[in-house]
Short mmCIF file of C-alpha atoms in Angstrom, two decimals:
data_model
loop_
_atom_site.label_atom_id
_atom_site.label_comp_id
_atom_site.label_asym_id
_atom_site.label_seq_id
_atom_site.Cartn_x
_atom_site.Cartn_y
_atom_site.Cartn_z
CA MET A 8 271.16 177.72 144.67
CA LYS A 9 274.73 178.79 143.84
CA VAL A 10 274.19 177.83 140.24
CA TYR A 11 271.11 180.03 140.02
CA ARG A 12 272.94 182.89 141.74
CA ASN A 13 275.42 182.83 138.87
CA LEU A 14 272.59 183.54 136.41
CA SER A 15 271.06 186.93 135.77
CA ILE A 16 267.42 187.52 136.62
CA MET A 17 266.56 187.63 132.92
CA SER A 18 268.34 184.29 132.41
CA LYS A 19 266.39 182.74 135.28
CA ILE A 20 263.07 183.90 133.86
CA LEU A 21 264.13 182.74 130.40
CA LEU A 22 265.11 179.33 131.81
CA LEU A 23 261.73 178.97 133.48
CA THR A 24 259.98 179.96 130.25
CA ILE A 25 261.99 177.45 128.20
CA ILE A 26 261.23 174.63 130.65
CA MET A 27 257.50 175.45 130.59
CA ILE A 28 257.54 175.58 126.78
CA ILE A 29 259.28 172.19 126.62
CA ALA A 30 256.72 170.76 129.05
CA GLN A 31 253.88 172.14 126.94
CA MET A 32 255.44 170.65 123.81
CA VAL A 33 255.74 167.24 125.51
CA ILE A 34 252.11 167.40 126.64
CA PHE A 35 251.04 168.47 123.16
CA GLY A 36 253.06 165.62 121.64
CA LEU A 37 251.43 163.07 123.93
CA SER A 38 247.98 164.48 123.21
CA TYR A 39 248.66 164.46 119.49
CA ARG A 40 249.88 160.86 119.66
CA THR A 41 246.77 159.85 121.60
CA ILE A 42 244.49 161.46 119.05
CA ARG A 43 246.50 159.93 116.19
CA ASP A 44 246.38 156.45 117.73
CA ILE A 45 242.66 156.71 118.36
CA LYS A 46 242.05 157.85 114.79
CA LYS A 47 244.25 155.05 113.48
CA SER A 48 242.40 152.51 115.62
CA VAL A 49 239.04 153.78 114.43
CA ASP A 50 240.19 153.64 110.81
CA GLU A 51 241.56 150.12 111.25
CA THR A 52 238.37 148.98 112.98
CA TYR A 53 236.30 150.41 110.16
CA ASP A 54 238.51 149.03 107.38
CA VAL A 55 239.26 145.61 108.92
CA PHE A 56 235.96 144.80 110.63
CA ALA A 57 233.14 147.26 109.94
CA LYS A 58 233.46 147.31 106.15
CA PRO A 59 233.84 143.51 105.85
CA ALA A 60 230.77 143.10 108.08
CA MET A 61 228.86 145.41 105.78
CA TRP A 62 230.02 143.43 102.75
CA VAL A 63 228.90 140.18 104.38
CA LEU A 64 225.49 141.62 105.25
CA GLU A 65 225.08 143.11 101.78
CA ALA A 66 226.00 139.72 100.29
CA LYS A 67 223.37 138.13 102.52
CA SER A 68 220.80 140.62 101.30
CA ASN A 69 221.59 139.75 97.69
CA ALA A 70 221.50 136.02 98.55
CA ILE A 71 218.05 136.45 100.09
CA GLN A 72 216.90 138.33 97.01
CA ALA A 73 218.21 135.57 94.75
CA ARG A 74 216.38 132.98 96.86
CA ARG A 75 213.11 134.90 96.63
CA LEU A 76 213.47 135.35 92.89
CA ALA A 77 214.21 131.66 92.44
CA SER A 78 211.02 130.74 94.35
CA ARG A 79 208.99 133.06 92.11
CA MET A 80 209.88 130.89 89.13
CA LEU A 81 207.22 128.42 90.39
CA ASP A 82 204.27 130.81 89.99
CA ILE A 83 205.23 133.27 87.24
CA ASP A 84 204.16 133.16 83.63
CA GLU A 85 206.52 132.12 80.89
CA ALA A 86 207.18 135.67 79.72
CA GLY A 87 208.75 136.76 83.00
CA LYS A 88 210.91 133.71 83.65
CA ASP A 89 213.89 134.90 81.64
CA GLU A 90 213.89 138.19 83.49
CA ILE A 91 213.75 136.33 86.80
CA VAL A 92 216.69 134.16 85.78
CA ALA A 93 218.68 137.27 84.77
CA MET A 94 217.93 138.93 88.10
CA VAL A 95 218.95 135.82 90.03
CA SER A 96 222.21 135.76 88.06
CA ASP A 97 222.88 139.42 88.86
CA ASN A 98 222.30 138.86 92.57
CA ARG A 99 224.57 135.83 92.59
CA GLN A 100 227.30 137.79 90.82
CA ARG A 101 226.99 140.56 93.38
CA VAL A 102 227.26 138.02 96.20
CA ASP A 103 230.38 136.50 94.61
CA GLU A 104 231.91 139.95 94.12
CA LEU A 105 231.31 140.96 97.75
CA LEU A 106 232.64 137.68 99.09
CA ARG A 107 235.80 137.98 96.98
CA ILE A 108 236.40 141.48 98.33
CA TYR A 109 235.80 140.25 101.85
CA GLU A 110 238.12 137.28 101.43
CA GLY A 111 241.06 139.64 100.94
CA THR A 112 240.50 141.09 104.43
CA ILE A 113 240.41 137.82 106.41
CA LEU A 114 242.90 137.87 109.29
CA HIS A 115 241.92 135.08 111.68
CA ASP A 116 241.70 131.32 111.31
CA ASP A 117 238.22 131.02 112.81
CA GLU A 118 237.05 133.72 110.45
CA ARG A 119 238.47 131.83 107.48
CA GLU A 120 236.88 128.63 108.72
CA LEU A 121 233.45 130.29 108.82
CA PHE A 122 234.06 131.75 105.39
CA GLN A 123 234.87 128.31 103.93
CA LYS A 124 231.72 126.92 105.49
CA LEU A 125 229.77 129.80 103.96
CA LEU A 126 231.15 128.99 100.50
CA GLN A 127 230.15 125.36 100.89
CA LEU A 128 226.62 126.33 101.93
CA GLN A 129 226.51 128.81 99.07
CA ASN A 130 227.23 126.05 96.57
CA SER A 131 224.54 123.84 98.11
CA ALA A 132 222.01 126.69 98.18
CA ILE A 133 222.72 127.62 94.56
CA ALA A 134 222.29 123.99 93.55
CA LYS A 135 218.90 123.86 95.30
CA GLN A 136 217.87 127.21 93.75
CA ASP A 137 218.81 125.87 90.31
CA MET A 138 216.53 122.93 90.96
CA VAL A 139 213.66 125.30 91.77
CA ILE A 140 214.42 127.38 88.66
CA ALA A 141 214.54 124.27 86.52
CA ALA A 142 211.19 123.12 87.94
CA GLY A 143 209.70 126.51 87.18
CA ARG A 144 211.05 126.47 83.64
CA SER A 145 209.67 122.97 83.03
CA GLY A 146 206.09 123.98 83.83
CA ASP A 147 205.43 120.46 85.17
CA PRO A 148 202.71 120.80 87.88
CA VAL A 149 203.90 117.72 89.75
CA LEU A 150 207.49 118.95 89.84
CA ILE A 151 206.37 122.46 90.77
CA ARG A 152 204.24 121.09 93.63
CA GLU A 153 207.21 119.10 94.87
CA MET A 154 209.38 122.21 94.84
CA TYR A 155 206.72 124.09 96.79
CA GLU A 156 206.73 121.42 99.43
CA ARG A 157 210.50 121.41 99.62
CA LEU A 158 210.55 125.20 99.89
CA TYR A 159 207.86 125.86 102.48
CA LEU A 160 207.47 122.71 104.57
CA GLY A 161 210.90 122.61 106.19
CA SER A 162 212.45 120.20 103.73
CA ASP A 163 216.06 120.01 102.60
CA ILE A 164 215.91 123.18 100.48
CA THR A 165 214.59 125.24 103.38
CA VAL A 166 217.15 123.79 105.79
CA THR A 167 220.00 124.49 103.35
CA GLU A 168 218.81 128.04 102.74
CA ASN A 169 218.48 128.70 106.46
CA GLU A 170 221.95 127.35 107.15
CA TYR A 171 223.25 129.49 104.29
CA MET A 172 221.72 132.64 105.81
CA SER A 173 222.91 131.66 109.30
CA ALA A 174 226.47 131.40 107.96
CA PHE A 175 226.25 135.05 106.87
CA ASP A 176 224.97 136.00 110.33
CA SER A 177 227.69 134.03 112.10
CA LEU A 178 230.39 135.65 110.03
CA ALA A 179 228.95 139.12 110.63
CA LYS A 180 228.69 138.47 114.39
CA LEU A 181 232.30 137.30 114.47
CA LEU A 182 233.43 140.48 112.72
CA ILE A 183 231.37 142.57 115.15
CA ALA A 184 232.98 140.70 118.07
CA TYR A 185 236.43 141.43 116.62
CA ALA A 186 235.43 145.07 116.24
CA ASP A 187 234.31 145.17 119.88
CA GLU A 188 237.61 143.66 121.01
CA GLU A 189 239.55 146.16 118.96
CA ASN A 190 237.39 148.94 120.35
CA ASP A 191 238.13 147.76 123.90
CA ARG A 192 241.86 147.66 123.14
CA SER A 193 241.67 151.14 121.67
CA HIS A 194 239.88 152.45 124.74
CA ALA A 195 242.45 150.78 127.01
CA ALA A 196 245.31 152.28 125.00
CA ALA A 197 243.60 155.66 125.02
CA ARG A 198 243.17 155.47 128.80
CA THR A 199 246.83 154.52 129.20
CA GLU A 200 247.94 157.45 127.07
CA GLN A 201 245.58 159.76 128.92
CA ILE A 202 247.14 158.66 132.20
CA GLN A 203 250.60 159.23 130.73
CA THR A 204 249.57 162.70 129.57
CA LEU A 205 248.13 163.44 133.00
CA VAL A 206 251.29 162.22 134.74
CA VAL A 207 253.52 164.28 132.45
CA SER A 208 251.27 167.30 133.00
CA VAL A 209 251.48 166.90 136.78
CA ILE A 210 255.26 166.43 136.63
CA ALA A 211 255.61 169.48 134.37
CA LEU A 212 253.38 171.53 136.67
CA ALA A 213 255.28 170.39 139.78
CA SER A 214 258.64 171.04 138.09
CA GLY A 215 257.54 174.49 137.00
CA LEU A 216 256.24 175.24 140.49
CA VAL A 217 259.46 174.04 142.16
CA LEU A 218 261.60 175.96 139.68
CA SER A 219 259.45 179.07 140.15
CA ILE A 220 259.83 178.85 143.93
CA LEU A 221 263.57 178.26 143.57
CA ILE A 222 264.00 181.23 141.26
CA ALA A 223 261.80 183.38 143.51
CA ARG A 224 263.94 182.41 146.53
CA THR A 225 267.14 183.32 144.68
CA ILE A 226 265.62 186.75 144.00
CA THR A 227 263.48 187.62 147.04
CA PHE A 228 265.78 186.40 149.83
CA PRO A 229 268.86 188.33 148.65
CA VAL A 230 266.64 191.38 148.02
CA ARG A 231 265.31 191.23 151.58
CA ARG A 232 268.81 190.86 153.04
CA THR A 233 270.05 193.74 150.90
CA GLU A 234 267.07 195.86 151.99
CA ALA A 235 267.82 195.16 155.68
CA ASN A 236 271.49 196.02 155.23
CA ILE A 237 270.60 199.23 153.40
CA ALA A 238 268.44 200.20 156.41
CA LEU A 239 271.42 199.55 158.71
CA LEU A 240 273.65 201.56 156.41
CA ALA A 241 271.14 204.41 156.42
CA ASN A 242 271.23 204.38 160.23
CA GLY A 243 274.99 204.74 160.23
CA ASP A 244 276.08 201.13 160.68
CA LEU A 245 279.05 200.80 158.35
CA ASN A 246 279.85 197.28 159.55
CA CYS A 247 276.84 195.73 157.74
CA THR A 248 277.74 192.94 155.31
CA PHE A 249 275.92 192.76 151.97
CA ASP A 250 275.30 189.56 149.97
CA THR A 251 277.99 189.51 147.28
CA GLN A 252 277.87 185.81 146.28
CA GLY A 253 276.91 185.14 142.68
CA LYS A 254 276.89 186.98 139.38
CA ASP A 255 273.32 188.22 139.17
CA GLU A 256 272.15 191.81 139.49
CA ILE A 257 271.50 191.51 143.23
CA ALA A 258 275.04 190.29 143.91
CA THR A 259 276.43 193.11 141.76
CA MET A 260 274.36 195.65 143.68
CA GLY A 261 275.55 194.09 146.97
CA ARG A 262 279.19 194.42 145.94
CA ASN A 263 278.65 198.06 144.98
CA LEU A 264 276.90 198.81 148.27
CA GLN A 265 279.66 197.00 150.20
CA ASN A 266 282.26 199.11 148.40
CA MET A 267 280.22 202.21 149.18
CA ALA A 268 280.10 201.29 152.89
CA TYR A 269 283.84 200.63 152.85
CA ASN A 270 284.53 203.96 151.14
CA LEU A 271 282.22 205.78 153.54
CA GLY A 272 284.10 204.20 156.43
CA GLY A 273 287.37 205.45 154.96
CA ILE A 274 285.98 208.95 154.44
CA ILE A 275 284.57 209.06 157.96
CA GLY A 276 287.91 207.81 159.32
CA THR A 277 289.72 210.57 157.46
CA VAL A 278 287.28 213.18 158.72
CA LYS A 279 287.62 211.84 162.27
CA GLY A 280 291.42 212.05 162.01
CA ALA A 281 291.21 215.62 160.74
CA SER A 282 288.80 216.46 163.56
CA ASP A 283 291.19 214.99 166.12
CA ASN A 284 294.02 217.10 164.66
CA ILE A 285 291.85 220.18 164.84
CA ASN A 286 290.94 219.42 168.44
CA GLU A 287 294.58 218.94 169.33
CA THR A 288 295.54 222.18 167.58
CA ALA A 289 292.72 224.03 169.34
CA HIS A 290 293.86 222.56 172.66
CA ASN A 291 297.44 223.68 171.98
CA PHE A 292 296.20 227.10 170.95
CA SER A 293 294.17 227.34 174.15
CA SER A 294 297.20 226.42 176.22
CA LEU A 295 299.26 228.99 174.37
CA ALA A 296 296.58 231.60 174.92
CA GLU A 297 296.49 230.82 178.63
CA GLU A 298 300.29 231.09 178.81
CA THR A 299 300.15 234.38 176.90
CA SER A 300 297.46 235.68 179.26
CA ALA A 301 299.61 234.71 182.25
CA SER A 302 302.62 236.47 180.70
CA MET A 303 300.50 239.54 180.07
CA GLN A 304 299.34 239.55 183.69
CA GLU A 305 302.93 239.23 184.85
CA PHE A 306 303.97 241.97 182.45
CA LYS A 307 301.18 244.17 183.77
CA VAL A 308 302.42 243.61 187.29
CA HIS A 309 305.90 244.65 186.25
CA VAL A 310 304.47 247.66 184.44
CA ASP A 311 302.44 248.60 187.50
CA SER A 312 305.55 248.14 189.62
CA MET A 313 307.55 250.23 187.22
CA SER A 314 304.84 252.89 187.26
CA THR A 315 304.94 252.94 191.06
CA ASN A 316 308.71 253.16 190.97
CA LEU A 317 308.52 255.96 188.44
CA SER A 318 305.99 257.77 190.59
CA ASP A 319 308.28 257.40 193.56
CA LEU A 320 311.18 258.52 191.39
CA ALA A 321 309.23 261.54 190.27
CA THR A 322 308.39 262.41 193.86
CA THR A 323 312.00 261.96 194.79
CA GLY A 324 313.00 264.15 191.86
CA GLU A 325 310.62 266.84 192.93
CA GLN A 326 312.02 266.62 196.43
CA VAL A 327 315.55 266.84 195.07
CA ASN A 328 314.54 269.73 192.88
CA ALA A 329 312.93 271.50 195.87
CA SER A 330 316.04 270.84 197.86
CA VAL A 331 318.14 272.27 195.08
CA GLN A 332 315.94 275.27 194.85
CA GLU A 333 316.14 275.70 198.51
#
């Protein structure tokens, strides 16, 4: 409290504003980091798992197309066989290209193991497809019938092709599982950062509230005490004591009011002393007047006595004069 009383009201408000701004900046920084981390996680999930899964599935689509084209070699005329072979070659090249791109993104051992198995099945499937293409090119009905049986009656070619396609599916499912795990980790991290942001927000709010109450107390309580003392001073109580602790405006006003009360006490003391002197002088003057009145009464008695004596003297003089005349 004493520390705050040494600050001006403007400094207190400025301090509260700075603290709230810092708290807002911290909350904004945490929110920005959360959004950045989520975006980074989404980008990594897309680049590391989603895109490779799409490459694998696209490679599977091209592998299926190559398989279908190879089987068409058994029932197409001679004029279209070269085109079929070219299309099969294009699909195989696209599969190889996609698998090479995907291979550069492999991160886990089980993923690499599935990929190696896929390459082995790819070689077996291509070898079987080449056998079908060769049978179609030969035009031999017996060989073509054999290829039909091996393609559609669950023979080795069909089994190999199905295992080949299943390898694509297994690899894609593994990548999707990795993506789900990464998504779960991202959500957990996002929840953790959200909790951190919430905690910091609550702490900032509580700190701002406590600081606001503290600043309000350092302003309102001294103001109320000063107001009460001013009321006492207005009623003539010069012994009231104002709050002069601190360096803020309220303490400065308290010191000025305390000085005013002290000066008023001195002035009133001086006036009281002068009044006492006047009363004493008036009392002395009254005593003097009473003494003067008594002297005047005594003098009047003497005058009256003298007048009586003079009257008697005059009578005596008249008697003497009459006697002389006589």
